[in-house]
Amino acid sequence: MIAVATSEKSASCAALRDKSTNMKKIEALIKHLISRINQTHLNAFCAIAVTLFVLLQLRSLFNKKDSRRQKSVHTIDGKKFLRVEMVDKKVGDNDDIPGEYECLESPGEVGDNDDIPGEYECLESPGEVLYRAISISDDEAMLKSQLFYEKMKRRRSVRSFSTRPVSAKLILNLIKTAGTAPSGANMQPWTFCVVGKAEIKSRIRAIVEAEEQVNYSRRVGARWVLDVAHLSVNWCKPYLTEAPFLIVIMKQTYQLDANGERHPTYYNEISVSIAAGLLVAAIHNAGLVTVTTTPLNSGHLIRELLNRPKNEKVLLLLPIGYPAEGAMVPDIKRKVVEEIVRFY
């Protein structure tokens, strides 16, 4: 009996020892898991904090320009507008905002710059963009107008050209200026044919002089010949070949779509004439000279020579170049401003 009791007691002690060992293992495992969980949480927290910091820095960088602009949305005449107020604007800031509203939505239009100059941005204005006005003082405007007049009053029709070459890039800049002219329905019904090849210039000159000789002798009459006599104008046009470039300005009397159907161009002659005026001003502004030449009764022959489509007609010829040394111009006087203006 004693032996049996001793054996049972030993078995019970062994079981308790095993249980204690297992509990210690479980406790160690739990501590290890807790330690790993805390480390994982800490790493995750640090990663989130770093990510938020980077995002805030990026937001600050991209919104730096607008950080000084307080905005609030308003509705005016059924359209949404965003009111923008400048806060702590410093000298040298690039936010030129002359107006009080900025138009925020103008689908279908693009401009040279996406920055909108108004203090309110229009949210709903399909097909339009805000005009980017040049903000100058009254005194500066007066000075600019006077300086431009002083330059333009020296413009003359020059018929003697230097052999000095003219850059084709310069010619393109002049034509780009002409292309900014207003036009009926914005159809821009103009084509500027730049002739630089001597052979083509010679053929154009031959066409013009042949028709001009007939014009002076039969068509225009004695009165015209007498009226232009003091200007040294006659049927001979040597400047058409002497100038480095000859620009043939074409007006598009109608337009053709991809299917060959005709579509009208509105006020095409007026529109192209305005563009020609801008071109003449740009030519003089660049230090070059020209003389407007109207190829009476020879436009269709010039069009065929240049292989232009039938919807284009010649409006003007503009020889372009630097003035020849010692170039002479007629001694004329322009009307004073009081003779050409009426205020109402």
PDB file of N, CA and C in Angstrom, residues 91-185:
ATOM      1  N   VAL A  91       6.074  92.510 -52.234  1.00  0.00           N
ATOM      2  CA  VAL A  91       6.613  93.079 -53.459  1.00  0.00           C
ATOM      3  C   VAL A  91       7.392  92.008 -54.205  1.00  0.00           C
ATOM      4  N   GLY A  92       7.129  91.912 -55.513  1.00  0.00           N
ATOM      5  CA  GLY A  92       7.821  90.911 -56.322  1.00  0.00           C
ATOM      6  C   GLY A  92       7.025  89.647 -56.513  1.00  0.00           C
ATOM      7  N   ASP A  93       5.886  89.508 -55.818  1.00  0.00           N
ATOM      8  CA  ASP A  93       5.059  88.331 -56.022  1.00  0.00           C
ATOM      9  C   ASP A  93       4.550  88.326 -57.454  1.00  0.00           C
ATOM     10  N   ASN A  94       4.342  87.117 -57.974  1.00  0.00           N
ATOM     11  CA  ASN A  94       3.951  86.977 -59.363  1.00  0.00           C
ATOM     12  C   ASN A  94       2.447  86.963 -59.563  1.00  0.00           C
ATOM     13  N   ASP A  95       1.675  87.113 -58.505  1.00  0.00           N
ATOM     14  CA  ASP A  95       0.226  87.013 -58.616  1.00  0.00           C
ATOM     15  C   ASP A  95      -0.345  88.359 -59.032  1.00  0.00           C
ATOM     16  N   ASP A  96      -0.349  88.647 -60.334  1.00  0.00           N
ATOM     17  CA  ASP A  96      -0.921  89.895 -60.828  1.00  0.00           C
ATOM     18  C   ASP A  96      -2.426  89.721 -60.922  1.00  0.00           C
ATOM     19  N   ILE A  97      -3.158  90.299 -59.988  1.00  0.00           N
ATOM     20  CA  ILE A  97      -4.601  90.120 -59.938  1.00  0.00           C
ATOM     21  C   ILE A  97      -5.269  91.488 -59.966  1.00  0.00           C
ATOM     22  N   PRO A  98      -5.575  92.018 -61.155  1.00  0.00           N
ATOM     23  CA  PRO A  98      -6.155  93.349 -61.231  1.00  0.00           C
ATOM     24  C   PRO A  98      -7.642  93.390 -60.933  1.00  0.00           C
ATOM     25  N   GLY A  99      -8.351  92.263 -61.124  1.00  0.00           N
ATOM     26  CA  GLY A  99      -9.791  92.291 -60.958  1.00  0.00           C
ATOM     27  C   GLY A  99     -10.226  91.784 -59.605  1.00  0.00           C
ATOM     28  N   GLU A 100     -11.529  91.613 -59.453  1.00  0.00           N
ATOM     29  CA  GLU A 100     -12.052  91.145 -58.177  1.00  0.00           C
ATOM     30  C   GLU A 100     -12.551  89.716 -58.267  1.00  0.00           C
ATOM     31  N   TYR A 101     -12.784  89.231 -59.483  1.00  0.00           N
ATOM     32  CA  TYR A 101     -13.273  87.872 -59.666  1.00  0.00           C
ATOM     33  C   TYR A 101     -12.393  87.129 -60.661  1.00  0.00           C
ATOM     34  N   GLU A 102     -12.242  85.844 -60.468  1.00  0.00           N
ATOM     35  CA  GLU A 102     -11.524  85.011 -61.417  1.00  0.00           C
ATOM     36  C   GLU A 102     -12.467  83.951 -61.950  1.00  0.00           C
ATOM     37  N   CYS A 103     -12.477  83.782 -63.277  1.00  0.00           N
ATOM     38  CA  CYS A 103     -13.314  82.769 -63.906  1.00  0.00           C
ATOM     39  C   CYS A 103     -12.647  81.406 -63.760  1.00  0.00           C
ATOM     40  N   LEU A 104     -13.335  80.477 -63.108  1.00  0.00           N
ATOM     41  CA  LEU A 104     -12.712  79.188 -62.806  1.00  0.00           C
ATOM     42  C   LEU A 104     -12.960  78.133 -63.866  1.00  0.00           C
ATOM     43  N   GLU A 105     -14.031  78.254 -64.627  1.00  0.00           N
ATOM     44  CA  GLU A 105     -14.314  77.256 -65.648  1.00  0.00           C
ATOM     45  C   GLU A 105     -14.485  77.943 -66.986  1.00  0.00           C
ATOM     46  N   SER A 106     -13.638  77.587 -67.935  1.00  0.00           N
ATOM     47  CA  SER A 106     -13.773  78.113 -69.288  1.00  0.00           C
ATOM     48  C   SER A 106     -13.412  77.007 -70.273  1.00  0.00           C
ATOM     49  N   PRO A 107     -14.217  75.922 -70.324  1.00  0.00           N
ATOM     50  CA  PRO A 107     -13.887  74.786 -71.181  1.00  0.00           C
ATOM     51  C   PRO A 107     -13.865  75.169 -72.645  1.00  0.00           C
ATOM     52  N   GLY A 108     -12.991  74.515 -73.411  1.00  0.00           N
ATOM     53  CA  GLY A 108     -12.952  74.732 -74.844  1.00  0.00           C
ATOM     54  C   GLY A 108     -12.012  75.821 -75.282  1.00  0.00           C
ATOM     55  N   GLU A 109     -11.367  76.521 -74.338  1.00  0.00           N
ATOM     56  CA  GLU A 109     -10.444  77.594 -74.704  1.00  0.00           C
ATOM     57  C   GLU A 109      -9.089  77.324 -74.083  1.00  0.00           C
ATOM     58  N   VAL A 110      -8.042  77.724 -74.779  1.00  0.00           N
ATOM     59  CA  VAL A 110      -6.698  77.645 -74.229  1.00  0.00           C
ATOM     60  C   VAL A 110      -6.029  78.977 -74.407  1.00  0.00           C
ATOM     61  N   GLY A 111      -5.012  79.243 -73.590  1.00  0.00           N
ATOM     62  CA  GLY A 111      -4.289  80.503 -73.697  1.00  0.00           C
ATOM     63  C   GLY A 111      -2.806  80.267 -73.571  1.00  0.00           C
ATOM     64  N   ASP A 112      -2.036  81.353 -73.635  1.00  0.00           N
ATOM     65  CA  ASP A 112      -0.594  81.240 -73.497  1.00  0.00           C
ATOM     66  C   ASP A 112      -0.208  80.889 -72.075  1.00  0.00           C
ATOM     67  N   ASN A 113      -1.088  81.213 -71.131  1.00  0.00           N
ATOM     68  CA  ASN A 113      -0.756  80.980 -69.733  1.00  0.00           C
ATOM     69  C   ASN A 113      -2.028  80.607 -69.000  1.00  0.00           C
ATOM     70  N   ASP A 114      -1.976  79.576 -68.168  1.00  0.00           N
ATOM     71  CA  ASP A 114      -3.158  79.135 -67.450  1.00  0.00           C
ATOM     72  C   ASP A 114      -3.428  79.956 -66.211  1.00  0.00           C
ATOM     73  N   ASP A 115      -2.518  80.852 -65.825  1.00  0.00           N
ATOM     74  CA  ASP A 115      -2.759  81.717 -64.681  1.00  0.00           C
ATOM     75  C   ASP A 115      -3.852  82.703 -65.030  1.00  0.00           C
ATOM     76  N   ILE A 116      -4.847  82.853 -64.154  1.00  0.00           N
ATOM     77  CA  ILE A 116      -5.983  83.723 -64.441  1.00  0.00           C
ATOM     78  C   ILE A 116      -5.839  85.001 -63.652  1.00  0.00           C
ATOM     79  N   PRO A 117      -5.931  86.175 -64.310  1.00  0.00           N
ATOM     80  CA  PRO A 117      -5.546  87.416 -63.660  1.00  0.00           C
ATOM     81  C   PRO A 117      -6.596  88.039 -62.771  1.00  0.00           C
ATOM     82  N   GLY A 118      -7.853  87.604 -62.827  1.00  0.00           N
ATOM     83  CA  GLY A 118      -8.872  88.283 -62.059  1.00  0.00           C
ATOM     84  C   GLY A 118      -8.899  87.832 -60.617  1.00  0.00           C
ATOM     85  N   GLU A 119      -9.607  88.595 -59.772  1.00  0.00           N
ATOM     86  CA  GLU A 119      -9.732  88.201 -58.372  1.00  0.00           C
ATOM     87  C   GLU A 119     -10.903  87.248 -58.204  1.00  0.00           C
ATOM     88  N   TYR A 120     -11.743  87.158 -59.243  1.00  0.00           N
ATOM     89  CA  TYR A 120     -12.805  86.163 -59.273  1.00  0.00           C
ATOM     90  C   TYR A 120     -12.577  85.283 -60.486  1.00  0.00           C
ATOM     91  N   GLU A 121     -12.721  84.000 -60.322  1.00  0.00           N
ATOM     92  CA  GLU A 121     -12.560  83.081 -61.430  1.00  0.00           C
ATOM     93  C   GLU A 121     -13.936  82.541 -61.818  1.00  0.00           C
ATOM     94  N   CYS A 122     -14.305  82.755 -63.082  1.00  0.00           N
ATOM     95  CA  CYS A 122     -15.621  82.326 -63.551  1.00  0.00           C
ATOM     96  C   CYS A 122     -15.656  80.808 -63.686  1.00  0.00           C
ATOM     97  N   LEU A 123     -16.628  80.191 -63.043  1.00  0.00           N
ATOM     98  CA  LEU A 123     -16.702  78.738 -63.048  1.00  0.00           C
ATOM     99  C   LEU A 123     -17.421  78.194 -64.271  1.00  0.00           C
ATOM    100  N   GLU A 124     -18.310  78.985 -64.874  1.00  0.00           N
ATOM    101  CA  GLU A 124     -19.113  78.497 -65.988  1.00  0.00           C
ATOM    102  C   GLU A 124     -19.099  79.538 -67.100  1.00  0.00           C
ATOM    103  N   SER A 125     -18.187  79.395 -68.043  1.00  0.00           N
ATOM    104  CA  SER A 125     -18.121  80.318 -69.164  1.00  0.00           C
ATOM    105  C   SER A 125     -17.574  79.587 -70.374  1.00  0.00           C
ATOM    106  N   PRO A 126     -18.347  78.653 -70.935  1.00  0.00           N
ATOM    107  CA  PRO A 126     -17.841  77.844 -72.047  1.00  0.00           C
ATOM    108  C   PRO A 126     -17.480  78.700 -73.243  1.00  0.00           C
ATOM    109  N   GLY A 127     -16.308  78.425 -73.830  1.00  0.00           N
ATOM    110  CA  GLY A 127     -15.898  79.128 -75.029  1.00  0.00           C
ATOM    111  C   GLY A 127     -15.226  80.457 -74.794  1.00  0.00           C
ATOM    112  N   GLU A 128     -14.983  80.840 -73.558  1.00  0.00           N
ATOM    113  CA  GLU A 128     -14.357  82.126 -73.275  1.00  0.00           C
ATOM    114  C   GLU A 128     -13.278  81.977 -72.209  1.00  0.00           C
ATOM    115  N   VAL A 129     -12.316  82.886 -72.265  1.00  0.00           N
ATOM    116  CA  VAL A 129     -11.310  83.002 -71.219  1.00  0.00           C
ATOM    117  C   VAL A 129     -11.198  84.466 -70.850  1.00  0.00           C
ATOM    118  N   LEU A 130     -10.722  84.727 -69.662  1.00  0.00           N
ATOM    119  CA  LEU A 130     -10.552  86.105 -69.231  1.00  0.00           C
ATOM    120  C   LEU A 130      -9.429  86.775 -70.004  1.00  0.00           C
ATOM    121  N   TYR A 131      -9.632  88.021 -70.344  1.00  0.00           N
ATOM    122  CA  TYR A 131      -8.609  88.803 -71.034  1.00  0.00           C
ATOM    123  C   TYR A 131      -7.505  89.171 -70.059  1.00  0.00           C
ATOM    124  N   ARG A 132      -6.277  88.906 -70.442  1.00  0.00           N
ATOM    125  CA  ARG A 132      -5.132  89.229 -69.592  1.00  0.00           C
ATOM    126  C   ARG A 132      -4.667  90.633 -69.921  1.00  0.00           C
ATOM    127  N   ALA A 133      -5.178  91.596 -69.199  1.00  0.00           N
ATOM    128  CA  ALA A 133      -4.878  92.998 -69.471  1.00  0.00           C
ATOM    129  C   ALA A 133      -3.463  93.352 -69.042  1.00  0.00           C
ATOM    130  N   ILE A 134      -2.872  94.303 -69.758  1.00  0.00           N
ATOM    131  CA  ILE A 134      -1.574  94.852 -69.372  1.00  0.00           C
ATOM    132  C   ILE A 134      -1.840  95.993 -68.404  1.00  0.00           C
ATOM    133  N   SER A 135      -1.417  95.825 -67.178  1.00  0.00           N
ATOM    134  CA  SER A 135      -1.701  96.824 -66.148  1.00  0.00           C
ATOM    135  C   SER A 135      -0.587  97.861 -66.113  1.00  0.00           C
ATOM    136  N   ILE A 136      -0.895  99.085 -66.586  1.00  0.00           N
ATOM    137  CA  ILE A 136       0.072 100.180 -66.555  1.00  0.00           C
ATOM    138  C   ILE A 136      -0.641 101.441 -66.091  1.00  0.00           C
ATOM    139  N   SER A 137       0.121 102.393 -65.621  1.00  0.00           N
ATOM    140  CA  SER A 137      -0.440 103.658 -65.153  1.00  0.00           C
ATOM    141  C   SER A 137      -0.814 104.538 -66.339  1.00  0.00           C
ATOM    142  N   ASP A 138      -1.591 105.586 -66.066  1.00  0.00           N
ATOM    143  CA  ASP A 138      -1.978 106.524 -67.121  1.00  0.00           C
ATOM    144  C   ASP A 138      -0.754 107.201 -67.728  1.00  0.00           C
ATOM    145  N   ASP A 139       0.199 107.559 -66.881  1.00  0.00           N
ATOM    146  CA  ASP A 139       1.410 108.222 -67.380  1.00  0.00           C
ATOM    147  C   ASP A 139       2.212 107.285 -68.282  1.00  0.00           C
ATOM    148  N   GLU A 140       2.290 106.021 -67.876  1.00  0.00           N
ATOM    149  CA  GLU A 140       3.037 105.059 -68.689  1.00  0.00           C
ATOM    150  C   GLU A 140       2.335 104.813 -70.019  1.00  0.00           C
ATOM    151  N   ALA A 141       1.000 104.761 -69.978  1.00  0.00           N
ATOM    152  CA  ALA A 141       0.238 104.581 -71.213  1.00  0.00           C
ATOM    153  C   ALA A 141       0.468 105.753 -72.166  1.00  0.00           C
ATOM    154  N   MET A 142       0.468 106.970 -71.621  1.00  0.00           N
ATOM    155  CA  MET A 142       0.720 108.150 -72.448  1.00  0.00           C
ATOM    156  C   MET A 142       2.116 108.102 -73.055  1.00  0.00           C
ATOM    157  N   LEU A 143       3.094 107.707 -72.254  1.00  0.00           N
ATOM    158  CA  LEU A 143       4.466 107.638 -72.744  1.00  0.00           C
ATOM    159  C   LEU A 143       4.599 106.602 -73.853  1.00  0.00           C
ATOM    160  N   LYS A 144       4.008 105.424 -73.648  1.00  0.00           N
ATOM    161  CA  LYS A 144       4.087 104.382 -74.667  1.00  0.00           C
ATOM    162  C   LYS A 144       3.436 104.832 -75.969  1.00  0.00           C
ATOM    163  N   SER A 145       2.284 105.478 -75.869  1.00  0.00           N
ATOM    164  CA  SER A 145       1.593 105.928 -77.078  1.00  0.00           C
ATOM    165  C   SER A 145       2.409 106.979 -77.819  1.00  0.00           C
ATOM    166  N   GLN A 146       3.051 107.872 -77.073  1.00  0.00           N
ATOM    167  CA  GLN A 146       3.857 108.921 -77.704  1.00  0.00           C
ATOM    168  C   GLN A 146       5.094 108.327 -78.385  1.00  0.00           C
ATOM    169  N   LEU A 147       5.753 107.385 -77.702  1.00  0.00           N
ATOM    170  CA  LEU A 147       6.944 106.764 -78.281  1.00  0.00           C
ATOM    171  C   LEU A 147       6.602 105.969 -79.539  1.00  0.00           C
ATOM    172  N   PHE A 148       5.470 105.279 -79.508  1.00  0.00           N
ATOM    173  CA  PHE A 148       5.063 104.514 -80.689  1.00  0.00           C
ATOM    174  C   PHE A 148       4.751 105.455 -81.849  1.00  0.00           C
ATOM    175  N   TYR A 149       4.084 106.556 -81.555  1.00  0.00           N
ATOM    176  CA  TYR A 149       3.794 107.532 -82.609  1.00  0.00           C
ATOM    177  C   TYR A 149       5.079 108.115 -83.184  1.00  0.00           C
ATOM    178  N   GLU A 150       6.025 108.458 -82.306  1.00  0.00           N
ATOM    179  CA  GLU A 150       7.288 109.037 -82.776  1.00  0.00           C
ATOM    180  C   GLU A 150       8.010 108.062 -83.707  1.00  0.00           C
ATOM    181  N   LYS A 151       7.890 106.766 -83.426  1.00  0.00           N
ATOM    182  CA  LYS A 151       8.522 105.782 -84.302  1.00  0.00           C
ATOM    183  C   LYS A 151       7.758 105.652 -85.615  1.00  0.00           C
ATOM    184  N   MET A 152       6.436 105.574 -85.537  1.00  0.00           N
ATOM    185  CA  MET A 152       5.639 105.328 -86.731  1.00  0.00           C
ATOM    186  C   MET A 152       5.568 106.538 -87.656  1.00  0.00           C
ATOM    187  N   LYS A 153       5.743 107.741 -87.123  1.00  0.00           N
ATOM    188  CA  LYS A 153       5.659 108.913 -88.004  1.00  0.00           C
ATOM    189  C   LYS A 153       6.864 108.984 -88.946  1.00  0.00           C
ATOM    190  N   ARG A 154       7.882 108.197 -88.665  1.00  0.00           N
ATOM    191  CA  ARG A 154       9.042 108.122 -89.550  1.00  0.00           C
ATOM    192  C   ARG A 154       8.859 107.057 -90.636  1.00  0.00           C
ATOM    193  N   ARG A 155       7.743 106.344 -90.575  1.00  0.00           N
ATOM    194  CA  ARG A 155       7.496 105.325 -91.602  1.00  0.00           C
ATOM    195  C   ARG A 155       7.243 105.996 -92.948  1.00  0.00           C
ATOM    196  N   ARG A 156       7.872 105.466 -93.972  1.00  0.00           N
ATOM    197  CA  ARG A 156       7.686 105.971 -95.325  1.00  0.00           C
ATOM    198  C   ARG A 156       7.615 104.800 -96.297  1.00  0.00           C
ATOM    199  N   SER A 157       6.996 105.045 -97.430  1.00  0.00           N
ATOM    200  CA  SER A 157       6.984 104.051 -98.505  1.00  0.00           C
ATOM    201  C   SER A 157       8.302 104.157 -99.259  1.00  0.00           C
ATOM    202  N   VAL A 158       9.143 103.154 -99.098  1.00  0.00           N
ATOM    203  CA  VAL A 158      10.493 103.174 -99.670  1.00  0.00           C
ATOM    204  C   VAL A 158      10.551 102.206-100.851  1.00  0.00           C
ATOM    205  N   ARG A 159      11.103 102.699-101.960  1.00  0.00           N
ATOM    206  CA  ARG A 159      11.175 101.902-103.188  1.00  0.00           C
ATOM    207  C   ARG A 159      12.599 101.518-103.568  1.00  0.00           C
ATOM    208  N   SER A 160      13.553 101.845-102.708  1.00  0.00           N
ATOM    209  CA  SER A 160      14.954 101.502-102.975  1.00  0.00           C
ATOM    210  C   SER A 160      15.456 100.609-101.842  1.00  0.00           C
ATOM    211  N   PHE A 161      15.875  99.402-102.192  1.00  0.00           N
ATOM    212  CA  PHE A 161      16.241  98.414-101.182  1.00  0.00           C
ATOM    213  C   PHE A 161      17.724  98.079-101.229  1.00  0.00           C
ATOM    214  N   SER A 162      18.258  97.809-100.042  1.00  0.00           N
ATOM    215  CA  SER A 162      19.641  97.378 -99.908  1.00  0.00           C
ATOM    216  C   SER A 162      19.758  95.898-100.269  1.00  0.00           C
ATOM    217  N   THR A 163      20.977  95.496-100.608  1.00  0.00           N
ATOM    218  CA  THR A 163      21.228  94.071-100.867  1.00  0.00           C
ATOM    219  C   THR A 163      21.471  93.296 -99.572  1.00  0.00           C
ATOM    220  N   ARG A 164      21.436  93.986 -98.455  1.00  0.00           N
ATOM    221  CA  ARG A 164      21.643  93.336 -97.158  1.00  0.00           C
ATOM    222  C   ARG A 164      20.603  92.243 -96.958  1.00  0.00           C
ATOM    223  N   PRO A 165      21.032  91.029 -96.647  1.00  0.00           N
ATOM    224  CA  PRO A 165      20.067  89.929 -96.492  1.00  0.00           C
ATOM    225  C   PRO A 165      19.175  90.114 -95.269  1.00  0.00           C
ATOM    226  N   VAL A 166      17.999  89.535 -95.354  1.00  0.00           N
ATOM    227  CA  VAL A 166      17.027  89.568 -94.260  1.00  0.00           C
ATOM    228  C   VAL A 166      16.769  88.139 -93.808  1.00  0.00           C
ATOM    229  N   SER A 167      16.787  87.920 -92.505  1.00  0.00           N
ATOM    230  CA  SER A 167      16.571  86.584 -91.956  1.00  0.00           C
ATOM    231  C   SER A 167      15.138  86.120 -92.203  1.00  0.00           C
ATOM    232  N   ALA A 168      15.003  84.864 -92.609  1.00  0.00           N
ATOM    233  CA  ALA A 168      13.665  84.296 -92.791  1.00  0.00           C
ATOM    234  C   ALA A 168      12.917  84.231 -91.461  1.00  0.00           C
ATOM    235  N   LYS A 169      13.650  84.031 -90.357  1.00  0.00           N
ATOM    236  CA  LYS A 169      13.007  84.011 -89.041  1.00  0.00           C
ATOM    237  C   LYS A 169      12.417  85.376 -88.708  1.00  0.00           C
ATOM    238  N   LEU A 170      13.095  86.437 -89.130  1.00  0.00           N
ATOM    239  CA  LEU A 170      12.562  87.780 -88.913  1.00  0.00           C
ATOM    240  C   LEU A 170      11.264  87.964 -89.683  1.00  0.00           C
ATOM    241  N   ILE A 171      11.229  87.486 -90.915  1.00  0.00           N
ATOM    242  CA  ILE A 171      10.005  87.571 -91.716  1.00  0.00           C
ATOM    243  C   ILE A 171       8.869  86.813 -91.034  1.00  0.00           C
ATOM    244  N   LEU A 172       9.172  85.657 -90.478  1.00  0.00           N
ATOM    245  CA  LEU A 172       8.137  84.874 -89.791  1.00  0.00           C
ATOM    246  C   LEU A 172       7.595  85.623 -88.584  1.00  0.00           C
ATOM    247  N   ASN A 173       8.459  86.297 -87.839  1.00  0.00           N
ATOM    248  CA  ASN A 173       7.991  87.084 -86.695  1.00  0.00           C
ATOM    249  C   ASN A 173       7.044  88.188 -87.138  1.00  0.00           C
ATOM    250  N   LEU A 174       7.371  88.840 -88.249  1.00  0.00           N
ATOM    251  CA  LEU A 174       6.505  89.905 -88.758  1.00  0.00           C
ATOM    252  C   LEU A 174       5.135  89.348 -89.138  1.00  0.00           C
ATOM    253  N   ILE A 175       5.133  88.193 -89.773  1.00  0.00           N
ATOM    254  CA  ILE A 175       3.863  87.595 -90.194  1.00  0.00           C
ATOM    255  C   ILE A 175       3.069  87.104 -88.989  1.00  0.00           C
ATOM    256  N   LYS A 176       3.762  86.624 -87.959  1.00  0.00           N
ATOM    257  CA  LYS A 176       3.050  86.231 -86.736  1.00  0.00           C
ATOM    258  C   LYS A 176       2.321  87.424 -86.136  1.00  0.00           C
ATOM    259  N   THR A 177       2.949  88.589 -86.194  1.00  0.00           N
ATOM    260  CA  THR A 177       2.283  89.799 -85.704  1.00  0.00           C
ATOM    261  C   THR A 177       1.046  90.096 -86.533  1.00  0.00           C
ATOM    262  N   ALA A 178       1.162  89.992 -87.852  1.00  0.00           N
ATOM    263  CA  ALA A 178       0.005  90.229 -88.722  1.00  0.00           C
ATOM    264  C   ALA A 178      -1.119  89.246 -88.414  1.00  0.00           C
ATOM    265  N   GLY A 179      -0.744  88.021 -88.054  1.00  0.00           N
ATOM    266  CA  GLY A 179      -1.742  86.996 -87.755  1.00  0.00           C
ATOM    267  C   GLY A 179      -2.515  87.224 -86.476  1.00  0.00           C
ATOM    268  N   THR A 180      -2.133  88.234 -85.676  1.00  0.00           N
ATOM    269  CA  THR A 180      -2.893  88.552 -84.463  1.00  0.00           C
ATOM    270  C   THR A 180      -4.065  89.478 -84.750  1.00  0.00           C
ATOM    271  N   ALA A 181      -4.254  89.872 -86.000  1.00  0.00           N
ATOM    272  CA  ALA A 181      -5.310  90.825 -86.351  1.00  0.00           C
ATOM    273  C   ALA A 181      -6.693  90.226 -86.101  1.00  0.00           C
ATOM    274  N   PRO A 182      -7.679  91.073 -85.784  1.00  0.00           N
ATOM    275  CA  PRO A 182      -9.056  90.585 -85.664  1.00  0.00           C
ATOM    276  C   PRO A 182      -9.611  90.240 -87.039  1.00  0.00           C
ATOM    277  N   SER A 183     -10.601  89.359 -87.063  1.00  0.00           N
ATOM    278  CA  SER A 183     -11.216  88.980 -88.341  1.00  0.00           C
ATOM    279  C   SER A 183     -12.659  88.577 -88.116  1.00  0.00           C
ATOM    280  N   GLY A 184     -13.464  88.684 -89.160  1.00  0.00           N
ATOM    281  CA  GLY A 184     -14.871  88.326 -89.071  1.00  0.00           C
ATOM    282  C   GLY A 184     -15.056  86.875 -88.675  1.00  0.00           C
ATOM    283  N   ALA A 185     -15.783  86.645 -87.572  1.00  0.00           N
ATOM    284  CA  ALA A 185     -16.038  85.299 -87.037  1.00  0.00           C
ATOM    285  C   ALA A 185     -14.740  84.548 -86.754  1.00  0.00           C
TER     286      ALA A 185
END
